[in-house]
Tab-separated table of C-alpha atoms and ligand atoms in Angstrom:
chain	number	residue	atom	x	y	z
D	1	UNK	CA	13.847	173.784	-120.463
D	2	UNK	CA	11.593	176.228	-122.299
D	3	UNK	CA	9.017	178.220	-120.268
D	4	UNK	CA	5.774	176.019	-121.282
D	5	UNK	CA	8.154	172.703	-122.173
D	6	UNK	CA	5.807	170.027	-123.490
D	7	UNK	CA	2.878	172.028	-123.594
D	8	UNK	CA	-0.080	172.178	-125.742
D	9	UNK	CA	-1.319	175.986	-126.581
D	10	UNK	CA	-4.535	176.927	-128.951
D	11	UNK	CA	-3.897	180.025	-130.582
D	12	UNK	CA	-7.010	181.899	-132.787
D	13	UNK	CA	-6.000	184.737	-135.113
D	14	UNK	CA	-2.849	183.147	-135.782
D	15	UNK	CA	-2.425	183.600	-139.532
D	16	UNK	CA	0.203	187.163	-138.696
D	17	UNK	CA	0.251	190.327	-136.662
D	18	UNK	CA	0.166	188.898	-132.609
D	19	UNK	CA	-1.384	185.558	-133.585
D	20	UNK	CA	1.676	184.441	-135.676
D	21	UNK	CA	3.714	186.342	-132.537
D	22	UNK	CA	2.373	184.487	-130.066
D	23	UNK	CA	2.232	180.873	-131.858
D	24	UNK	CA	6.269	181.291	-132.449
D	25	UNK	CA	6.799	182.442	-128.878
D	26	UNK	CA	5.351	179.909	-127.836
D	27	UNK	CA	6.510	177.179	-129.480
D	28	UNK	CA	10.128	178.981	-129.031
D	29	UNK	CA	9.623	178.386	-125.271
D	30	UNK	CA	9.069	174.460	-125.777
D	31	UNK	CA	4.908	174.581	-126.837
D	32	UNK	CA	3.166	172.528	-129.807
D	33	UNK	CA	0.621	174.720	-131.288
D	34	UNK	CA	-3.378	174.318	-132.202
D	35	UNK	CA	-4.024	177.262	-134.576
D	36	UNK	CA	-6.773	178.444	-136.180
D	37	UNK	CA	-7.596	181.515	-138.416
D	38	UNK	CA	-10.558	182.473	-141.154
D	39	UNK	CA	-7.740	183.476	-143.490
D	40	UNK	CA	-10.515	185.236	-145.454
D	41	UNK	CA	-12.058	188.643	-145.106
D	42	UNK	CA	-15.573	190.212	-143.159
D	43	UNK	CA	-16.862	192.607	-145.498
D	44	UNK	CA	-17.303	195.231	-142.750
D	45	UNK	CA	-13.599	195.558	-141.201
D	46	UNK	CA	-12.113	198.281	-143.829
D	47	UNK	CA	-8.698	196.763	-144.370
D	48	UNK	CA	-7.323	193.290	-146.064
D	49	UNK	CA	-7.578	190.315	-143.758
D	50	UNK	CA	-5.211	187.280	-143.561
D	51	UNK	CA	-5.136	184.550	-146.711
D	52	UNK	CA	-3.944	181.540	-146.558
D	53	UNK	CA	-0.776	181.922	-147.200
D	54	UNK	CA	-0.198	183.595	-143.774
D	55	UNK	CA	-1.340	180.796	-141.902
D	56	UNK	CA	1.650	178.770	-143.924
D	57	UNK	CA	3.674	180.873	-143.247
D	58	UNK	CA	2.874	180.525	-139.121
D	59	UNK	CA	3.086	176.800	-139.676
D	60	UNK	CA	6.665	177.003	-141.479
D	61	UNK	CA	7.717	179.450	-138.255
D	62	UNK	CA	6.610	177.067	-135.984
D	63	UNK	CA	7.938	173.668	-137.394
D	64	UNK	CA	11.305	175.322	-138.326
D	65	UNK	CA	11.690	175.636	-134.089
D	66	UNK	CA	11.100	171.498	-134.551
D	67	UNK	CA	7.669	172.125	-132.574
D	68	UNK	CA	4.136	170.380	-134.077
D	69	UNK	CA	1.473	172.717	-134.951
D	70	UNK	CA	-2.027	171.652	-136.702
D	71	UNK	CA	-3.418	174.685	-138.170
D	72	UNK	CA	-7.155	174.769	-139.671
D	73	UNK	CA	-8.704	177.790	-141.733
D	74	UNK	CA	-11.419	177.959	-139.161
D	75	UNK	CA	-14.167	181.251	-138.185
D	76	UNK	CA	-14.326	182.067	-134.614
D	77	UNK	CA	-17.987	182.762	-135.279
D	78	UNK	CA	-18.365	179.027	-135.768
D	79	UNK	CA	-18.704	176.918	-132.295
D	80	UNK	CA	-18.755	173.897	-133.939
D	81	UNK	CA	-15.868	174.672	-136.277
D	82	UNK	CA	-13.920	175.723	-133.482
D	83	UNK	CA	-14.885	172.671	-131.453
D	84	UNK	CA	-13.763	170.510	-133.723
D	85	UNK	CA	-10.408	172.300	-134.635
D	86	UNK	CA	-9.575	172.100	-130.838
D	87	UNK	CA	-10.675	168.341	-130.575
D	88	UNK	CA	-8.820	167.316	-134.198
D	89	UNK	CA	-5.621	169.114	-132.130
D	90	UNK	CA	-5.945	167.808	-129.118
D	91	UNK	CA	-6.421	164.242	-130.510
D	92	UNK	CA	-3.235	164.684	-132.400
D	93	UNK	CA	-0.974	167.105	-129.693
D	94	UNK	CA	-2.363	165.068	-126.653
D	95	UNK	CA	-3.589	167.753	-124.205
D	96	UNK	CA	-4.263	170.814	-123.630
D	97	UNK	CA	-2.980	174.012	-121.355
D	98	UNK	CA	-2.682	176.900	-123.214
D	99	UNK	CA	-5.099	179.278	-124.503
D	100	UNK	CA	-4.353	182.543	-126.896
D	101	UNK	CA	-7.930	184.057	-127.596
D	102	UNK	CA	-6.554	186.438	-129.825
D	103	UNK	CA	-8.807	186.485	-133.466
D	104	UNK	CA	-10.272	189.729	-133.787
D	105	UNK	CA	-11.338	192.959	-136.146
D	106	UNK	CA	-11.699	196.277	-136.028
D	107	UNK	CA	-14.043	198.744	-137.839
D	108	UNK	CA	-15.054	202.560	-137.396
D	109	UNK	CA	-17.707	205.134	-137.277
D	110	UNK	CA	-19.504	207.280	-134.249
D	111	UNK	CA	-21.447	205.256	-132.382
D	112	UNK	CA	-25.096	206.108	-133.429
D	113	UNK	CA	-23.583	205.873	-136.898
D	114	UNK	CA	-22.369	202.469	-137.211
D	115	UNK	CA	-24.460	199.708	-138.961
D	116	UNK	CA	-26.090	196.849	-138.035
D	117	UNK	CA	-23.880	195.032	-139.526
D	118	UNK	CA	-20.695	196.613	-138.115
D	119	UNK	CA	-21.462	196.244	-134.751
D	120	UNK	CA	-23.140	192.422	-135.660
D	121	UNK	CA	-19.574	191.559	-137.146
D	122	UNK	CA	-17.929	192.970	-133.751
D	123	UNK	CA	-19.576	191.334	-131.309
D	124	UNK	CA	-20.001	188.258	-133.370
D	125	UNK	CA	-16.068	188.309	-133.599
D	126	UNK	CA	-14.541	189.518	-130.962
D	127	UNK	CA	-16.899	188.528	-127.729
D	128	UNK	CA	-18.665	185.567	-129.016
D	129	UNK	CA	-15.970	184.635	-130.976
D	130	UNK	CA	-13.613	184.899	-127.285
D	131	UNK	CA	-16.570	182.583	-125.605
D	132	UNK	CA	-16.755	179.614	-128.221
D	133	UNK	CA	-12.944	179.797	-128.190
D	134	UNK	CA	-12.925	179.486	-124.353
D	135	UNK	CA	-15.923	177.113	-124.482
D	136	UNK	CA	-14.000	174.866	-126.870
D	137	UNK	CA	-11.310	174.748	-124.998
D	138	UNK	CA	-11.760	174.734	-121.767
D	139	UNK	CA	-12.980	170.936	-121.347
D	140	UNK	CA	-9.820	169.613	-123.026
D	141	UNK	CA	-7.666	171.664	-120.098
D	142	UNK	CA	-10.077	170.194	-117.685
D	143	UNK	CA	-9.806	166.435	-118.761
D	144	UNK	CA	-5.933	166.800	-118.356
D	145	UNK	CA	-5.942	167.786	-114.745
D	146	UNK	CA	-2.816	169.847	-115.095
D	147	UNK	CA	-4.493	173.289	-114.274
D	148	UNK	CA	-3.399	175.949	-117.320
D	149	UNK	CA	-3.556	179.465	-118.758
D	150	UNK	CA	-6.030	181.375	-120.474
D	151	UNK	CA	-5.266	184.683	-121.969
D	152	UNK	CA	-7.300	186.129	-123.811
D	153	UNK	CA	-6.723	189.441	-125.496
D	154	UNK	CA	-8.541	192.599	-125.376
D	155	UNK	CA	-7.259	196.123	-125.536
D	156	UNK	CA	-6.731	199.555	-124.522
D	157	UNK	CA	-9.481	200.049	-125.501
D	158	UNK	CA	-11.415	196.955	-123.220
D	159	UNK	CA	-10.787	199.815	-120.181
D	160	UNK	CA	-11.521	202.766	-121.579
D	161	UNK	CA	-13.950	204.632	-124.368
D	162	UNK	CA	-12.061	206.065	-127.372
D	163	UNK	CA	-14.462	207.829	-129.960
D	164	UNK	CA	-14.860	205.845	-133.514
D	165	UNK	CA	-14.730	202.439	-131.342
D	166	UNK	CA	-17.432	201.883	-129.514
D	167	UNK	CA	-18.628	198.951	-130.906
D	168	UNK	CA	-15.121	197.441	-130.575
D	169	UNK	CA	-14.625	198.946	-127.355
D	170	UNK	CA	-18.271	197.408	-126.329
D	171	UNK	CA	-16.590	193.914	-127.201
D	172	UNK	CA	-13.406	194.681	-125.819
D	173	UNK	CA	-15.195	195.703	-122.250
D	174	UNK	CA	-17.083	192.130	-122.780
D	175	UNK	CA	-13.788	190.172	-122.603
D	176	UNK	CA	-12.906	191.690	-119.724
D	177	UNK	CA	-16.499	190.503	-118.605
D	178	UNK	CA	-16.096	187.066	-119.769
D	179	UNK	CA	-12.503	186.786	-117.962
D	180	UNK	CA	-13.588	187.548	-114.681
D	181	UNK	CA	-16.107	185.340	-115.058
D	182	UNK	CA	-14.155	182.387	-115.526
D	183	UNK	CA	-11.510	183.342	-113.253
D	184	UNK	CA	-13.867	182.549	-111.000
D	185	UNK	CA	-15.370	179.161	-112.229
D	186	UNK	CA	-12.145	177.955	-113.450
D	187	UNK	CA	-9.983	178.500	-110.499
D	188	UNK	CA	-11.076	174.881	-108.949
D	189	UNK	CA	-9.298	173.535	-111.412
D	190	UNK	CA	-5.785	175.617	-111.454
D	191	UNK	CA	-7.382	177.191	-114.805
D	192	UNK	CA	-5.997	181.039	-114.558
D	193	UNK	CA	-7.566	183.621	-116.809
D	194	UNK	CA	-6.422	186.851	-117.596
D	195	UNK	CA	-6.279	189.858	-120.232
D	196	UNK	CA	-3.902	191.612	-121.775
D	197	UNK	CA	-4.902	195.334	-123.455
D	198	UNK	CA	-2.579	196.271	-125.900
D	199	UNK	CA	-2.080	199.941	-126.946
D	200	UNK	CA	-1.715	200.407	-130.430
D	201	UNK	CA	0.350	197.378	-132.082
D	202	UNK	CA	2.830	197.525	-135.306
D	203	UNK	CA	0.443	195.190	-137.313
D	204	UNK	CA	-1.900	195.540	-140.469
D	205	UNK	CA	-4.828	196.022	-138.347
D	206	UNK	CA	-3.327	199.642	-137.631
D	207	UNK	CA	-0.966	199.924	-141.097
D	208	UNK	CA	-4.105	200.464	-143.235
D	209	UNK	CA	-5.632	203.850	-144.710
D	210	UNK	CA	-9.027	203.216	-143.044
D	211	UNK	CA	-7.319	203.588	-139.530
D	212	UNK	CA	-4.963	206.448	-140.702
D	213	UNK	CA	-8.108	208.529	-141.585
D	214	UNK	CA	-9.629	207.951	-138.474
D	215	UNK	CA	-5.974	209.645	-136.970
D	216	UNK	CA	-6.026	212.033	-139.244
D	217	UNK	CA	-9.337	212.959	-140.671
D	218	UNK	CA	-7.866	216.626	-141.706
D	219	UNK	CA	-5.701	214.949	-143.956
D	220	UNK	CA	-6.592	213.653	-147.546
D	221	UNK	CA	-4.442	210.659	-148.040
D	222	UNK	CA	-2.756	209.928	-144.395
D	223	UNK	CA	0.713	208.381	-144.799
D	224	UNK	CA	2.360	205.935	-141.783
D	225	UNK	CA	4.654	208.713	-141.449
D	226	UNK	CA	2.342	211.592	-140.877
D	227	UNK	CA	0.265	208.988	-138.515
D	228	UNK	CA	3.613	208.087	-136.153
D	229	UNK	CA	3.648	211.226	-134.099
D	230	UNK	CA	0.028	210.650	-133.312
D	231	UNK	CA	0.123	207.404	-132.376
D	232	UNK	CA	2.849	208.534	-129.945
D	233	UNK	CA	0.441	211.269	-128.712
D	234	UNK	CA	-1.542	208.448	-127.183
D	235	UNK	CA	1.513	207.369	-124.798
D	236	UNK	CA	3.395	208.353	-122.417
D	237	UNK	CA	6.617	206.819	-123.021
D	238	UNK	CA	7.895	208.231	-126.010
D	239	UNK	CA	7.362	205.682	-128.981
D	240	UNK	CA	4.472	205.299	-131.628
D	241	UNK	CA	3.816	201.974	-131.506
D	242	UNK	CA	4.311	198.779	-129.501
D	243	UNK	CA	5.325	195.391	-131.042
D	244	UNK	CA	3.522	191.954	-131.515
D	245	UNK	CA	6.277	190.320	-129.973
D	246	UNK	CA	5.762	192.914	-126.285
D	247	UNK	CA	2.403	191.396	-126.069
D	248	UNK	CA	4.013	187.666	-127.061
D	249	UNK	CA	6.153	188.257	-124.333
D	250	UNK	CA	3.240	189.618	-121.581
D	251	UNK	CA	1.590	185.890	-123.045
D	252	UNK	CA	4.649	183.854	-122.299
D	253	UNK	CA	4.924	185.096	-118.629
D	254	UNK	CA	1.151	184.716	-117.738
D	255	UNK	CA	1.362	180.786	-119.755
D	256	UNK	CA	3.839	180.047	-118.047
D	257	UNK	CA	4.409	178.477	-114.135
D	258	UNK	CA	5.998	182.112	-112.946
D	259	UNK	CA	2.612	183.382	-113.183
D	260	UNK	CA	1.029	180.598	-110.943
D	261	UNK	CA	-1.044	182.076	-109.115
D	262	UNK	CA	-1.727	185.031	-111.363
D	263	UNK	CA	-5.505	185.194	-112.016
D	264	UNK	CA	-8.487	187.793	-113.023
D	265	UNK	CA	-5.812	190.240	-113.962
D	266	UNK	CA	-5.967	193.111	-116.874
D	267	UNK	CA	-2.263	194.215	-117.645
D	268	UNK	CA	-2.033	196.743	-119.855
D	269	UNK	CA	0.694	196.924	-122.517
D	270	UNK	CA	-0.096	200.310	-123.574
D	271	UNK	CA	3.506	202.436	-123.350
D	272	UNK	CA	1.359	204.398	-120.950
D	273	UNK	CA	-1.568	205.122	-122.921
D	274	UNK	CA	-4.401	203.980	-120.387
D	275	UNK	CA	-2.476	206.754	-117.646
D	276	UNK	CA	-2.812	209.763	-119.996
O	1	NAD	N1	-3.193	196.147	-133.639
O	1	NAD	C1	-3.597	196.852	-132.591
O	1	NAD	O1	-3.297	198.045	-132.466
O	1	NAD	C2	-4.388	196.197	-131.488
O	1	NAD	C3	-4.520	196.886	-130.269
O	1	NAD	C4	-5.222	196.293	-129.225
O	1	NAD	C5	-5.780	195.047	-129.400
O	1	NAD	N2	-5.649	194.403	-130.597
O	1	NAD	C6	-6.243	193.073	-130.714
O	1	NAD	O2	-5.210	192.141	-130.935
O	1	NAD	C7	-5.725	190.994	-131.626
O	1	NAD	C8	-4.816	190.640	-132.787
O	1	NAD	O3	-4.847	191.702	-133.739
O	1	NAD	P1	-3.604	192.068	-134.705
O	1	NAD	O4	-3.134	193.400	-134.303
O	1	NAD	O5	-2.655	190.927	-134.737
O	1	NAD	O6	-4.391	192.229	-136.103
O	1	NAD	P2	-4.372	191.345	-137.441
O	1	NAD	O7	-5.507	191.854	-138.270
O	1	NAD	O8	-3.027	191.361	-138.052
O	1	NAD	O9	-4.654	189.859	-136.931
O	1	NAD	C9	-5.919	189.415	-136.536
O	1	NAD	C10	-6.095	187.981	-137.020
O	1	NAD	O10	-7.375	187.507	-136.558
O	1	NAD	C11	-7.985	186.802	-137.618
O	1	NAD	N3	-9.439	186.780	-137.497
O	1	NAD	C12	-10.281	187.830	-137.568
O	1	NAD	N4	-11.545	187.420	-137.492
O	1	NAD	C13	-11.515	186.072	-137.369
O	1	NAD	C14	-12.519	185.068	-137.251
O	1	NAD	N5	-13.825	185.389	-137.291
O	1	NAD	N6	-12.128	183.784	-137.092
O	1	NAD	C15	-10.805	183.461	-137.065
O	1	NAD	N7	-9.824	184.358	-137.211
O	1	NAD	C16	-10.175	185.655	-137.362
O	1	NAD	C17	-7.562	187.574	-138.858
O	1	NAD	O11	-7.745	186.814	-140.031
O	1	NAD	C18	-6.110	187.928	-138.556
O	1	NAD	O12	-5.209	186.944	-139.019
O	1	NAD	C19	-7.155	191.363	-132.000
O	1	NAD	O13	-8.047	190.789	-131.077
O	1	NAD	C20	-7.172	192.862	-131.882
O	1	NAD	O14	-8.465	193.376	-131.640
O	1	NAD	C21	-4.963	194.956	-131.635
């Protein structure tokens, strides 16, 4: 029996990096998969976004494990888009238990420099993007009467101010806002919620040169190598960067029945960085 056997989990963002992570882990430990992604880019996050062709390749992953998974190109910005991506799944899947809220961007500049527009995007992503998910979702898990899990996922960042962030640490704060929250109004109905806060994670939202210059803005044209030893800086245990698949597996435990009566909790997984 797999950890969330004949389960039904609703993962955003899940075109690649933690997304695609978290939709195989799932589905690895027994899960059918709703996933959605914008597979497109917003003009003000300074690196490629997913295409299409991600999101494929999440669906392949997941039906080669001989789990379902209806995936829709679909903009967390969009309530009714999302509301009718979780409905389309759930009529199909059957229920409902899981929930990944994991879509987000980043962008940077000092905070009384950013844009309208950059902090707009932001919160429009990645805190009202986390509420329509949640408020999609969370009457499907209700009809069922099961109880179920809600993760949603914020960051290192979501507990702490880092300079060149603060719009995305202003979002990332707001999850943790929304979470407890819910914790709260969800619990009559077994519904846990909790966040995870990820230190910095091996994925193209970090491998890009727009986040290598803001780790190294004394050097011209910043290489992954000559960013490593400062991403380790940020830890404590002695590696540069975590992997998708730690945070799949900090998702897996808080899905899943071992984490019961786990609820309103922020668990870093940060190699240390929210200690230093
Ligand atoms: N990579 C890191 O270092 C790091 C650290 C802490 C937290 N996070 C958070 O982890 C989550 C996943 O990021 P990742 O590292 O996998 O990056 P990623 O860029 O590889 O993946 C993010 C996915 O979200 C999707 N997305 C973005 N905006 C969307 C929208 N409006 N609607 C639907 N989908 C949208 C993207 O298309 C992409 O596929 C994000 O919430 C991010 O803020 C990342």
């Amino acid at each position: 029996m797999g950890r969330v056997e004949g389960k039904v989990a609703f993962v955003t963002g899940a075109a690649r990096g933690q997304g695609r992570s978290h939709a195989i882990r799932l589905a690895q430990e027994g899960a059918d998969i709703i996933a959605i992604d914008l597979c497109g880019q917003i003009e003000s996050a300074p690196y490629p976004m997913s295409v299409p062709a991600d999101l494929a390749e999440t669906i392949q992953a997941v039906e080669a494990l001989d789990r379902r998974i209806i995936a829709t190109q679909t903009d967390v910005r969009d309530f009714d888009a999302v509301n009718k991506a979780v409905s389309d799944g759930v009529a199909t899947l059957g229920r409902l238990d899981i929930v990944a809220v994991n879509a987000g961007i980043t962008s940077y500049g000092g905070a009384i420099d950013l844009s309208e527009t950059m902090w707009q995007d932001m919160m429009d992503t990645n805190l009202t993007g986390a509420w329509h998910t949640v408020k999609a979702a969370v009457p499907h898990i209700i009809a069922g009467g099961r109880g179920g899990s809600i993760v949603l996922t914020s960051s290192a960042a979501g507990l702490k101010g880092f300079p060149g962030i603060a719009h995305y640490s202003a979002a990332k704060h707001g999850v943790v806002g929304l979470m407890r929250t819910i914790a709260q109004e969800l619990a009559p109905h077994m519904i846990r919620a909790n966040t995870v806060h990820p230190g910095c994670v091996d994925t193209l939202m970090i491998n890009n040169e727009a986040t290598y210059s803001l780790f190294a803005p004394d050097l011209s044209a910043p290489t992954r190598e000559d960013l490593l030893p400062r991403f380790e800086s940020l830890n404590v245990l002695p590696i540069p960067l975590i992997e998708a698949i730690d945070v799949s597996n900090a998702l897996i435990f808080l899905a899943s029945h071992e984490a019961r009566y786990i609820t309103a909790v922020t668990l870093p997984i940060d190699a240390g960085t929210l200690i230093k």
